[in-house]
PDB file of C-alpha atoms in Angstrom:
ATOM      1  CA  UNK A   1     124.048 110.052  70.390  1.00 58.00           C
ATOM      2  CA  UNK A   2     123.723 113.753  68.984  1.00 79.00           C
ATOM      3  CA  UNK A   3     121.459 112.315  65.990  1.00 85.00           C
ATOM      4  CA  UNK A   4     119.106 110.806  68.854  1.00 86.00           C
ATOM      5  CA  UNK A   5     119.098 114.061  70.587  1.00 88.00           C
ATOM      6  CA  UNK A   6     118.303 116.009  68.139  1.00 89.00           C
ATOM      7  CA  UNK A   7     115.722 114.007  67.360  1.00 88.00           C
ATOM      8  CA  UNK A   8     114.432 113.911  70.562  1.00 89.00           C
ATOM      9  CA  UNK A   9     113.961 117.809  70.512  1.00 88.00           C
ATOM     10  CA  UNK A  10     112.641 117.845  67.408  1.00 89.00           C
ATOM     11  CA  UNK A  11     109.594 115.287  68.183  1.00 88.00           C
ATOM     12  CA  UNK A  12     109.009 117.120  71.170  1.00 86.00           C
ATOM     13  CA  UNK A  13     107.671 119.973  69.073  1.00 85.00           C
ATOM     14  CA  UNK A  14     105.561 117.694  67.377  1.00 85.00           C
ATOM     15  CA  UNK A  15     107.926 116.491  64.080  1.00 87.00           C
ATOM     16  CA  UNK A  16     106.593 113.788  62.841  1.00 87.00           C
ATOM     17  CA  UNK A  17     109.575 112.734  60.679  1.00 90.00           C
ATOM     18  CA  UNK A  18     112.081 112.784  64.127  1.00 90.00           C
ATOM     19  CA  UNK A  19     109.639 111.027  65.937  1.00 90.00           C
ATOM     20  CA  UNK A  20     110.002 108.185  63.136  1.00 91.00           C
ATOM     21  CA  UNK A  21     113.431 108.628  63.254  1.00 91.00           C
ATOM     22  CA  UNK A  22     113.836 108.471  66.930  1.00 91.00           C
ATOM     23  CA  UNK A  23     111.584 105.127  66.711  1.00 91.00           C
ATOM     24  CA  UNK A  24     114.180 103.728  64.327  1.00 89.00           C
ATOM     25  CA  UNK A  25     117.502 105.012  66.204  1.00 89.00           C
ATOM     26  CA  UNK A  26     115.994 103.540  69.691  1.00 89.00           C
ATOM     27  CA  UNK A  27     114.784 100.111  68.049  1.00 89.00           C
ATOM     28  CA  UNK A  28     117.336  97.686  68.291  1.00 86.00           C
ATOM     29  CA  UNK A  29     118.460  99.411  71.994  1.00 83.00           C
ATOM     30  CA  UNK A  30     115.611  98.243  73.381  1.00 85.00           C
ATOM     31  CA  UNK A  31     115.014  94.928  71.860  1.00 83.00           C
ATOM     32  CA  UNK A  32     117.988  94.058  73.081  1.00 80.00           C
ATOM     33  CA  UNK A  33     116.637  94.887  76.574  1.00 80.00           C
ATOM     34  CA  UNK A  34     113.532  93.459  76.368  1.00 82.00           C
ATOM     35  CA  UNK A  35     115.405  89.920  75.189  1.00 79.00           C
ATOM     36  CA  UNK A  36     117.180  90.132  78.337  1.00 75.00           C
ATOM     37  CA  UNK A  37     114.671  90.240  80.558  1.00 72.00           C
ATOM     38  CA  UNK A  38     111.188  89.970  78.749  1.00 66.00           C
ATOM     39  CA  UNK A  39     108.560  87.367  80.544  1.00 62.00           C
ATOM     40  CA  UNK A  40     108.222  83.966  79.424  1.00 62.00           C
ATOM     41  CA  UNK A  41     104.723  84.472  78.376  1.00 62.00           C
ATOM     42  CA  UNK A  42     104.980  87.789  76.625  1.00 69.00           C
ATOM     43  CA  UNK A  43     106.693  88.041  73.457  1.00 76.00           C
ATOM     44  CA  UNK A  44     109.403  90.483  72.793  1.00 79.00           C
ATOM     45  CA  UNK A  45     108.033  92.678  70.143  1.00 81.00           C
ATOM     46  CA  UNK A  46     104.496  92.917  72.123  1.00 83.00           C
ATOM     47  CA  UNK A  47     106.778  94.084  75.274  1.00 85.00           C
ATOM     48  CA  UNK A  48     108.962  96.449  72.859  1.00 86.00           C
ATOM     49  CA  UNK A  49     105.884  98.141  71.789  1.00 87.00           C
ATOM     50  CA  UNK A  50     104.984  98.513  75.346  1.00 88.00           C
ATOM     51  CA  UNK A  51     107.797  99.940  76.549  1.00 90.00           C
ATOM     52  CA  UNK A  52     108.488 102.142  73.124  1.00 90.00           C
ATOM     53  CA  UNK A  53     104.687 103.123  73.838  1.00 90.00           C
ATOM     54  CA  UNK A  54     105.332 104.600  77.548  1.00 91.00           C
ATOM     55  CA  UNK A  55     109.062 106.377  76.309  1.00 91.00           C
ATOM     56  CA  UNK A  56     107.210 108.156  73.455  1.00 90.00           C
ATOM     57  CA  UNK A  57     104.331 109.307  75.578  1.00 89.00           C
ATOM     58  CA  UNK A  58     106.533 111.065  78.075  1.00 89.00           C
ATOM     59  CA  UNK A  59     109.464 112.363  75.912  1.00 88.00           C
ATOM     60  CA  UNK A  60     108.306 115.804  77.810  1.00 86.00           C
ATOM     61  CA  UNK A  61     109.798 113.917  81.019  1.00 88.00           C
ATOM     62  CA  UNK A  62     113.003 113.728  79.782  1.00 89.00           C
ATOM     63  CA  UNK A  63     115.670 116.793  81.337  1.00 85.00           C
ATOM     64  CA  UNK A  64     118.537 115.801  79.110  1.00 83.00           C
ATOM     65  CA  UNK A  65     120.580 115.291  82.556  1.00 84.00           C
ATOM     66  CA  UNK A  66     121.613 111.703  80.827  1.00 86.00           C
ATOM     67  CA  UNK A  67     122.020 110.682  77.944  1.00 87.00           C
ATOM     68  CA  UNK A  68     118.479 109.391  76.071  1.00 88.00           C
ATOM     69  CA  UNK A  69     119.613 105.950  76.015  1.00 87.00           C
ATOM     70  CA  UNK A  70     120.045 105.452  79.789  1.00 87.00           C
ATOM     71  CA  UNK A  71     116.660 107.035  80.290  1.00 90.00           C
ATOM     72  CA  UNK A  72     115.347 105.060  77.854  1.00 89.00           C
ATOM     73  CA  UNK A  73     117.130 101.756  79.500  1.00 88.00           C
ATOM     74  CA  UNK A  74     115.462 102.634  83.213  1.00 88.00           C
ATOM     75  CA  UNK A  75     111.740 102.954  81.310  1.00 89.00           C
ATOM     76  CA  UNK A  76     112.681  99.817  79.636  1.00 88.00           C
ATOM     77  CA  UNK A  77     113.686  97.660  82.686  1.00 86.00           C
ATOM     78  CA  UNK A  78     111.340  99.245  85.678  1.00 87.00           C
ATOM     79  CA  UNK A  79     108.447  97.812  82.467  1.00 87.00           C
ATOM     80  CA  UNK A  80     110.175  94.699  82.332  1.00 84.00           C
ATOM     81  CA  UNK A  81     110.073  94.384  85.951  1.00 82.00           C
ATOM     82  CA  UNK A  82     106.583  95.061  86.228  1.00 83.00           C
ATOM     83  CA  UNK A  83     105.456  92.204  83.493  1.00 80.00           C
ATOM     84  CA  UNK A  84     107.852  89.918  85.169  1.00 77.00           C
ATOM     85  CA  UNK A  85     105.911  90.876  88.267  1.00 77.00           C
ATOM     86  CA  UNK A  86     102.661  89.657  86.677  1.00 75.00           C
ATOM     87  CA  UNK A  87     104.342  85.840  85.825  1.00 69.00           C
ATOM     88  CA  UNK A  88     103.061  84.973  89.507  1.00 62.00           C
ATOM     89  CA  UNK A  89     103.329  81.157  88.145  1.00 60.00           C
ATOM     90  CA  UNK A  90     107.152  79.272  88.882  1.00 64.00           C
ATOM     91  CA  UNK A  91     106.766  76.230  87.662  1.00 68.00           C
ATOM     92  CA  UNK A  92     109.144  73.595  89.438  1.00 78.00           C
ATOM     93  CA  UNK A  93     111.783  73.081  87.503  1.00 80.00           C
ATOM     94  CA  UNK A  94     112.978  69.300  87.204  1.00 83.00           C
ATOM     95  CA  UNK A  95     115.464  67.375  85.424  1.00 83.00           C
ATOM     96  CA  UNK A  96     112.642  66.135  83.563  1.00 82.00           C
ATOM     97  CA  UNK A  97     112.033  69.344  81.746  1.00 82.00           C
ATOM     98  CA  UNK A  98     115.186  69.896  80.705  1.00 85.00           C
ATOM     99  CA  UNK A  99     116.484  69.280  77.102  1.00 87.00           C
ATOM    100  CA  UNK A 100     119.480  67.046  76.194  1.00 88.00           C
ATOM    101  CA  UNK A 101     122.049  69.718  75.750  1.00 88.00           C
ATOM    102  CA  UNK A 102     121.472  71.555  78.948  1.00 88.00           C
ATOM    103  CA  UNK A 103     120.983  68.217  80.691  1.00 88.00           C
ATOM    104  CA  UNK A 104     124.840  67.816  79.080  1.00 88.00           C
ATOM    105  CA  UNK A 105     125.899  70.945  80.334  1.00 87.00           C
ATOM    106  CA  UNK A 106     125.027  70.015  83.933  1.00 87.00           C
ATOM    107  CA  UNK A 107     126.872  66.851  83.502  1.00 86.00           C
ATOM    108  CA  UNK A 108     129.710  68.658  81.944  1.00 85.00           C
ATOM    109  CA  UNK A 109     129.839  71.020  85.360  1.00 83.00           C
ATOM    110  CA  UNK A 110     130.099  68.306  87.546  1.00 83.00           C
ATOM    111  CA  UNK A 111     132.744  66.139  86.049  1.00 84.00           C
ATOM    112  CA  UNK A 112     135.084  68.816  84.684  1.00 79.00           C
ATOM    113  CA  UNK A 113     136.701  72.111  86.442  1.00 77.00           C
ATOM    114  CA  UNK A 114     137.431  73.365  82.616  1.00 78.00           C
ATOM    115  CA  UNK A 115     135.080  76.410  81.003  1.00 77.00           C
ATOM    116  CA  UNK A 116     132.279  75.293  79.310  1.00 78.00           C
ATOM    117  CA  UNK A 117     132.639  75.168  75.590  1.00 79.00           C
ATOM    118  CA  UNK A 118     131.693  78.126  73.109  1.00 79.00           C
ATOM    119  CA  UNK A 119     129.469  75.274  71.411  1.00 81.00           C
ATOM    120  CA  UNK A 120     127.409  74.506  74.614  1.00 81.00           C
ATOM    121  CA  UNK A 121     126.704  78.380  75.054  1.00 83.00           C
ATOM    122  CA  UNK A 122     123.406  78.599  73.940  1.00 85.00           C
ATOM    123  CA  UNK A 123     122.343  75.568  76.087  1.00 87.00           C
ATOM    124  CA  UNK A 124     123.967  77.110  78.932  1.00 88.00           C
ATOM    125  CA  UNK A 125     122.223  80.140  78.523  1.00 86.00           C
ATOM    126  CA  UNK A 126     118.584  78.320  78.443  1.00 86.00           C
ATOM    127  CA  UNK A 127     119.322  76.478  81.509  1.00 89.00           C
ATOM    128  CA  UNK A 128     119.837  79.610  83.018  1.00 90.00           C
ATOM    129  CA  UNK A 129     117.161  81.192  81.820  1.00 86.00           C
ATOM    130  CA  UNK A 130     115.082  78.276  83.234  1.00 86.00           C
ATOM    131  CA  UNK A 131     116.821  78.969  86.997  1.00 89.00           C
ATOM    132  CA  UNK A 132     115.909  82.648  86.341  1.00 88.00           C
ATOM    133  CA  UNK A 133     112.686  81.605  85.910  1.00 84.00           C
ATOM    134  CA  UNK A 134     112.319  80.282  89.575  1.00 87.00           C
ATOM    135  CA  UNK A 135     113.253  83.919  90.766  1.00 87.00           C
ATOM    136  CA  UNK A 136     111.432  86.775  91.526  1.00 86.00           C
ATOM    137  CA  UNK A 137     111.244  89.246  89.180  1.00 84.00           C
ATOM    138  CA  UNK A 138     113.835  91.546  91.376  1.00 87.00           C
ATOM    139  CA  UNK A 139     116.330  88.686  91.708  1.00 90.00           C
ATOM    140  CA  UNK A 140     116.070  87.898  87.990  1.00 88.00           C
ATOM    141  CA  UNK A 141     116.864  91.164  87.321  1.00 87.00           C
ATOM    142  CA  UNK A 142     119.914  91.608  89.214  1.00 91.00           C
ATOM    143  CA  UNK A 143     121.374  88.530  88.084  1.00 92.00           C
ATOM    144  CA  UNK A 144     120.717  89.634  84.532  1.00 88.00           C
ATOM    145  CA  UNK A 145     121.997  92.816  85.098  1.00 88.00           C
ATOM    146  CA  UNK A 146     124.841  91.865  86.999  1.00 91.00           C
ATOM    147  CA  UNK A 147     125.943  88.414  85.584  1.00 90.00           C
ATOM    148  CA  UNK A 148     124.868  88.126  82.034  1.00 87.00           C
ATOM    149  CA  UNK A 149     125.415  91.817  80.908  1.00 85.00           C
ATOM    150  CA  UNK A 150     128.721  92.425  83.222  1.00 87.00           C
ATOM    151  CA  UNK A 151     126.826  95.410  83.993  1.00 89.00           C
ATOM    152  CA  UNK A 152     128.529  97.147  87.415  1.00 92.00           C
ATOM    153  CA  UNK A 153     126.727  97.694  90.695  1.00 93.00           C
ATOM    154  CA  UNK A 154     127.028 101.484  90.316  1.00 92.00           C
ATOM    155  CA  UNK A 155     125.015 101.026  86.438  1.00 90.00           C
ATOM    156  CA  UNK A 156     122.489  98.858  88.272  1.00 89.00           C
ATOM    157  CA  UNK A 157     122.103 101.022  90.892  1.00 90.00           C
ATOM    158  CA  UNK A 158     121.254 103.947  87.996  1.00 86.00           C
ATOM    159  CA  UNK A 159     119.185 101.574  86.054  1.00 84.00           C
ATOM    160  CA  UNK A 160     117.078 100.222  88.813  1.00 85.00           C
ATOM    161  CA  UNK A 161     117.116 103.311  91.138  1.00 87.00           C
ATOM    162  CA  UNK A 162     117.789 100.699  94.084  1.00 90.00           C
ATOM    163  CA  UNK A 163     120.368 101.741  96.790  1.00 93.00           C
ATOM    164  CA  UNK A 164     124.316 100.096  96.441  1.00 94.00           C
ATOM    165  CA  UNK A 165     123.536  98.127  99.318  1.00 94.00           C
ATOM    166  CA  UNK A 166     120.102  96.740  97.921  1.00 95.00           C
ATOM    167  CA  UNK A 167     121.924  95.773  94.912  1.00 94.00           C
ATOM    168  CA  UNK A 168     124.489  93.807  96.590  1.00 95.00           C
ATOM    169  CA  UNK A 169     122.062  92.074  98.960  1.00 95.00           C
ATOM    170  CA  UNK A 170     119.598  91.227  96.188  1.00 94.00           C
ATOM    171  CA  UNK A 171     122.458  89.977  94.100  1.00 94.00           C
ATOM    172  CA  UNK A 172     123.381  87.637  96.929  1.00 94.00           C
ATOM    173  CA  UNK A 173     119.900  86.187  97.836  1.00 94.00           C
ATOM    174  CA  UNK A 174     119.620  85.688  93.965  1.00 94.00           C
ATOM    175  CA  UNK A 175     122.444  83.629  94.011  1.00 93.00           C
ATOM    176  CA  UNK A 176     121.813  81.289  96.633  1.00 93.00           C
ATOM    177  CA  UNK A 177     118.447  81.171  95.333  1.00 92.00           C
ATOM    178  CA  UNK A 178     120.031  79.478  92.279  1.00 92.00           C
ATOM    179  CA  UNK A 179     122.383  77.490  93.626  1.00 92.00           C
ATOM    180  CA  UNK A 180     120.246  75.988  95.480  1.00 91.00           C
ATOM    181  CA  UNK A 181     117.875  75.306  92.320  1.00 90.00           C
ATOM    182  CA  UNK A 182     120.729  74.312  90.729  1.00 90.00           C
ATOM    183  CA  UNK A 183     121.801  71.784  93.335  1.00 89.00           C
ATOM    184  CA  UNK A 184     118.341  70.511  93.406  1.00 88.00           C
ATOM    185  CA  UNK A 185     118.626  69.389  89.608  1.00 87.00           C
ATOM    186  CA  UNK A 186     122.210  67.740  90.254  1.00 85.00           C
ATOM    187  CA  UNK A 187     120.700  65.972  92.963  1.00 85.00           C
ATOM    188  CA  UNK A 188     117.666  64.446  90.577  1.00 82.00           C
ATOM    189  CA  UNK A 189     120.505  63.698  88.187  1.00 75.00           C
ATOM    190  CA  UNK A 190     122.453  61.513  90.596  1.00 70.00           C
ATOM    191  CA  UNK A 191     119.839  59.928  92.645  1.00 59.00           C
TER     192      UNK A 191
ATOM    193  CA  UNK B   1     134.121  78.858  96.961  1.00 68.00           C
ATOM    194  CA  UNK B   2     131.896  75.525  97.398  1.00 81.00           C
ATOM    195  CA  UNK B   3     131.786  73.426  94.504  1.00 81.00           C
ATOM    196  CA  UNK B   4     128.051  74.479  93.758  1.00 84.00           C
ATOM    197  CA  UNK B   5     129.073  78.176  93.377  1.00 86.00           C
ATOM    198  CA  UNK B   6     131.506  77.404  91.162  1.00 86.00           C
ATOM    199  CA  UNK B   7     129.388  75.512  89.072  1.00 86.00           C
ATOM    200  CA  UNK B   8     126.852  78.307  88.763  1.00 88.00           C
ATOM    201  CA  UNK B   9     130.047  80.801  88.042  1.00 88.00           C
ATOM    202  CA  UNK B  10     130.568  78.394  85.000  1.00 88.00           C
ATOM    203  CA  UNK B  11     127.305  78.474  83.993  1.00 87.00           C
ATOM    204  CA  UNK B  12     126.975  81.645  84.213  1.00 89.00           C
ATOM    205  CA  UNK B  13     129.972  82.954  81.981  1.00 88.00           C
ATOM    206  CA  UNK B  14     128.720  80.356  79.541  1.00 87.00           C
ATOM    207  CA  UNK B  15     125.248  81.801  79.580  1.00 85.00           C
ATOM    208  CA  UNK B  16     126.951  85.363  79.090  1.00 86.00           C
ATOM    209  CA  UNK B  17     129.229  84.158  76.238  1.00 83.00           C
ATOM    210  CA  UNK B  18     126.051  84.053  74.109  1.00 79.00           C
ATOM    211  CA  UNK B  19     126.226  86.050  71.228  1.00 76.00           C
ATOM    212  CA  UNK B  20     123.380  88.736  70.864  1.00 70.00           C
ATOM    213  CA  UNK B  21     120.747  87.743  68.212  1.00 67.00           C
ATOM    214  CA  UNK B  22     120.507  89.603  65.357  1.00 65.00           C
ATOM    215  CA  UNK B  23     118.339  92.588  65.607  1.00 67.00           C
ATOM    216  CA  UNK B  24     114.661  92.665  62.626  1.00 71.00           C
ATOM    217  CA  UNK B  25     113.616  95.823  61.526  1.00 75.00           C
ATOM    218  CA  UNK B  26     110.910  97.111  63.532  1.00 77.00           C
ATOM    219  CA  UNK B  27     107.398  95.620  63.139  1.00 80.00           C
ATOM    220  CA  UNK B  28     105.378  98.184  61.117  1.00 86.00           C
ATOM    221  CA  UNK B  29     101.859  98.432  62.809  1.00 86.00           C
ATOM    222  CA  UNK B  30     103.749  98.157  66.221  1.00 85.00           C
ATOM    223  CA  UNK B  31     105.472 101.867  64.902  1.00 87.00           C
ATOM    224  CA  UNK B  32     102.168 102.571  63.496  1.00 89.00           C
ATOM    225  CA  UNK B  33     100.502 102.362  67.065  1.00 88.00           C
ATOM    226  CA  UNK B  34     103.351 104.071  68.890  1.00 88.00           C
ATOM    227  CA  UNK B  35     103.630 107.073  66.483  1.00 88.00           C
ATOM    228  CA  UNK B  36      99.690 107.431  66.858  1.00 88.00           C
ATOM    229  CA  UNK B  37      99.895 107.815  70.306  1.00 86.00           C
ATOM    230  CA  UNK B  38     102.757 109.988  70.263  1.00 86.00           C
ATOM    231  CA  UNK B  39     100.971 112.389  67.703  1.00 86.00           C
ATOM    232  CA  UNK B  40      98.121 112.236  70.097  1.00 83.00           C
ATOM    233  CA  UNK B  41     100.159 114.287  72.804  1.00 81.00           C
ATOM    234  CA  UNK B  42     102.316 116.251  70.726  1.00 79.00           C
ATOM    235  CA  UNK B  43     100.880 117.479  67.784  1.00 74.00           C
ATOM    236  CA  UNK B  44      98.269 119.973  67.803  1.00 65.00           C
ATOM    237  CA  UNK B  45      94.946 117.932  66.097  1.00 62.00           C
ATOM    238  CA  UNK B  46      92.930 119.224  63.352  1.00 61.00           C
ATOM    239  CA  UNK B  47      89.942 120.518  65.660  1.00 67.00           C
ATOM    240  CA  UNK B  48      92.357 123.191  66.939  1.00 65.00           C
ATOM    241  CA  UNK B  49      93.521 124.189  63.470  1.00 69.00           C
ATOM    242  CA  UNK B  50      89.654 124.783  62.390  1.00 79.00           C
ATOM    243  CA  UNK B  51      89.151 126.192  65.687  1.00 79.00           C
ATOM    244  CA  UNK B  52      91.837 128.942  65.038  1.00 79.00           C
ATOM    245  CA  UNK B  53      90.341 129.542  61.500  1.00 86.00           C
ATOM    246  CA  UNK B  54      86.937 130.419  63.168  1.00 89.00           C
ATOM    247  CA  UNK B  55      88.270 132.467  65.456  1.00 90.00           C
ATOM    248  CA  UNK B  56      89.766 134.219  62.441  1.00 91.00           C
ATOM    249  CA  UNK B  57      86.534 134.200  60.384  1.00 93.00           C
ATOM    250  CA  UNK B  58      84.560 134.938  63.243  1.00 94.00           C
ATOM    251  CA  UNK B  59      86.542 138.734  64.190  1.00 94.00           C
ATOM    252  CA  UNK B  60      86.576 139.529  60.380  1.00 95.00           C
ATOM    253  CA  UNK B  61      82.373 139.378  60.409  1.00 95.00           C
ATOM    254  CA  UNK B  62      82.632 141.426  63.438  1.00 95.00           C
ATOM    255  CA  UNK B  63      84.819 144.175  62.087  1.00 95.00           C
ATOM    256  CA  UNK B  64      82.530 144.246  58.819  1.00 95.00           C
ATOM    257  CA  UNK B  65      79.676 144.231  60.929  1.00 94.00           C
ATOM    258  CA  UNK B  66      80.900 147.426  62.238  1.00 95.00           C
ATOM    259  CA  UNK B  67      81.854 149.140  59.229  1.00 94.00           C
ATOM    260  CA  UNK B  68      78.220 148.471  57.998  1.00 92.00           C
ATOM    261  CA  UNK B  69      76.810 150.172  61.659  1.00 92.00           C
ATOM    262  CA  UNK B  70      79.191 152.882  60.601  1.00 91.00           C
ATOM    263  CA  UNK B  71      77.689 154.106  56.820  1.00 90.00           C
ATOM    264  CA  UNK B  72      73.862 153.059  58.415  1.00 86.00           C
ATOM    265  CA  UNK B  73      74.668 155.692  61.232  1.00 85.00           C
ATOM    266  CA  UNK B  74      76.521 158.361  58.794  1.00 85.00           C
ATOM    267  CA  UNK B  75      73.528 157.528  55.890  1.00 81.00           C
ATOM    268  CA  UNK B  76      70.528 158.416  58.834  1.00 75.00           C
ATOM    269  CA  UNK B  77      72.280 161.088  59.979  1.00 73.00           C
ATOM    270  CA  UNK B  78      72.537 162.667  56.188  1.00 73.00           C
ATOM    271  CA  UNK B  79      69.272 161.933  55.604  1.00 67.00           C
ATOM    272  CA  UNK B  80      67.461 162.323  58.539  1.00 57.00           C
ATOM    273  CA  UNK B  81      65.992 166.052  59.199  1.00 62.00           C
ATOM    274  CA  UNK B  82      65.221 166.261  62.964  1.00 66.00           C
ATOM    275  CA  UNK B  83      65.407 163.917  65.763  1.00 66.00           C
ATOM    276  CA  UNK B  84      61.680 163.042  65.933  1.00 69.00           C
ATOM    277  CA  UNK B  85      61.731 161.305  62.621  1.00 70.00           C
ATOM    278  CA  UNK B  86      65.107 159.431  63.758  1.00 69.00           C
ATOM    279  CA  UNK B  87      62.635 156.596  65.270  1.00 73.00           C
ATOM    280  CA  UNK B  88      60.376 156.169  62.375  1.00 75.00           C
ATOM    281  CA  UNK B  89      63.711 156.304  59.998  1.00 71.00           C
ATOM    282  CA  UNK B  90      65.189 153.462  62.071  1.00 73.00           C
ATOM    283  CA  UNK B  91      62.111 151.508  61.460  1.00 75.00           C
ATOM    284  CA  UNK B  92      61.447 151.912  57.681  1.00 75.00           C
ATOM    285  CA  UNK B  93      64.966 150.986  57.190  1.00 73.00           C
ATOM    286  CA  UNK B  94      65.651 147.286  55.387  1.00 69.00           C
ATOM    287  CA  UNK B  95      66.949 145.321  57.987  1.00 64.00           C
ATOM    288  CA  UNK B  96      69.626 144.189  55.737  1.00 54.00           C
ATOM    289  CA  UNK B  97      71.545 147.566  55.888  1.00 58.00           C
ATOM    290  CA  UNK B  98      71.512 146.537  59.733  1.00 56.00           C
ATOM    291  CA  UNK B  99      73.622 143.177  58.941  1.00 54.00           C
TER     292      UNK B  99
END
């Protein structure tokens, strides 16, 4: 975290060699950001650049009151949020589109209580990135934040800049939202 | 909890279970394009450095400029008898001594 600082100060007075440096150190923070949240239509490294793009541009913004990384984080998600805002298109999701293992994972919910297995994780995680999908940018966000990165409501709240109880309520909403999505597809499945 | 919320609980903690994907170096003309813009805002461009070399340039012509008034003024006044011929002095003088 130092290193990153340093560099930080350092590119602010125009070092090329931090600056390229700070690139590098920041990298893999926020393409792990961007894969948690980045459109369907835009790929990662395209919305990396963006977001690296706007950080670098207004390193004079930054007071130092946080650490670099969680400044960096908010720039990442509020542009996230705004190119999920652009996907204006939800496609309907039906049982129809969905592949064989996450159609086996839905069977799997209904006819056992037991955790899923580790081997069906990466099915489970496209099917719900196909519910996200049906959200609003705002809702998908929370439920990322909240749900797949066991992030608290006090780090959302200081990622996002929302209020505790707009956190909570948006969580909520999200959550029905899906269930009910979800409840749709079991109902295709069993007709 | 109803049934359906415990399903999406389950699916859920599967989803998060997922382990992160292996991070690629960064993509070099993306860098390339970031960097640029960066350098754009926080370095000073080469206009400025010229700019400040003019400047430079620019008060040392000035100060020799002077110096050259200076020796014209000291070499009429040596030279020059009475103030009536100052004007006609002035005149026959190469305008190069003036420079």
């Amino acid at each position: 975290m130092g290193r990153t600082l340093a560099c930080v100060e350092r590119a602010r007075t125009g070092d090329e060699l931090a600056a390229s440096e700070l690139y590098d150190l920041v990298y893999p923070l926020m393409l792990r950001i961007v894969r948690a949240y980045h459109p369907r239509y835009t790929p990662e490294e395209d919305l990396a650049q963006t977001v690296l793009m706007k950080a670098f541009t207004k390193l004079h913004q930054f007071s130092g009151k946080v650490p670099f990384e969680h400044w960096l984080a908010r720039v990442a998600v509020n542009t996230c949020l705004k190119e999920l805002k652009r996907e204006r298109v939800h496609p309907e999701l039906r049982w129809a589109d969905l592949s064989e293992p996450e159609e086996r994972i839905l069977r799997k919910l209904t006819s056992s209580a037991e955790d899923l297995p580790a081997s069906e994780t990466l099915a489970a995680h496209e099917l719900v990135s196909r519910l996200l999908g049906q959200l609003s940018p705002a809702d998908r966000l929370v439920i990322v934040l909240l749900h797949l990165e066991g992030k608290s409501v006090e780090e959302v709240c200081q990622l996002t800049g929302w209020s505790r109880p707009l956190v909570k309520v948006r969580a909520f909403r999200a959550r029905r939202r899906m269930r009910s999505h979800l409840q749709q597809l079991l109902h295709e499945a069993s007709p | 909890m109803n049934p359906m919320d415990q399903h999406l609980e389950r699916l859920l903690e599967a989803a998060a279970n997922l382990p992160s994907l292996p991070t690629q170096a960064p993509s070099v003309p993306h860098k390339a394009k970031v960097l640029a813009r960066w350098r754009t805002l926080y370095t000073q461009p080469n206009w400025v450095q010229w700019a400040s070399l003019l400047q430079h340039a620019l008060g040392w012509v000035s100060v020799l400029g002077l110096v050259i008034a200076a020796i014209a003024v000291v070499q009429i006044k040596s030279t020059v008898p009475d103030e009536w011929s100052l004007a006609h002095t002035i005149v026959s003088l190469p305008w190069s001594a003036l420079w």
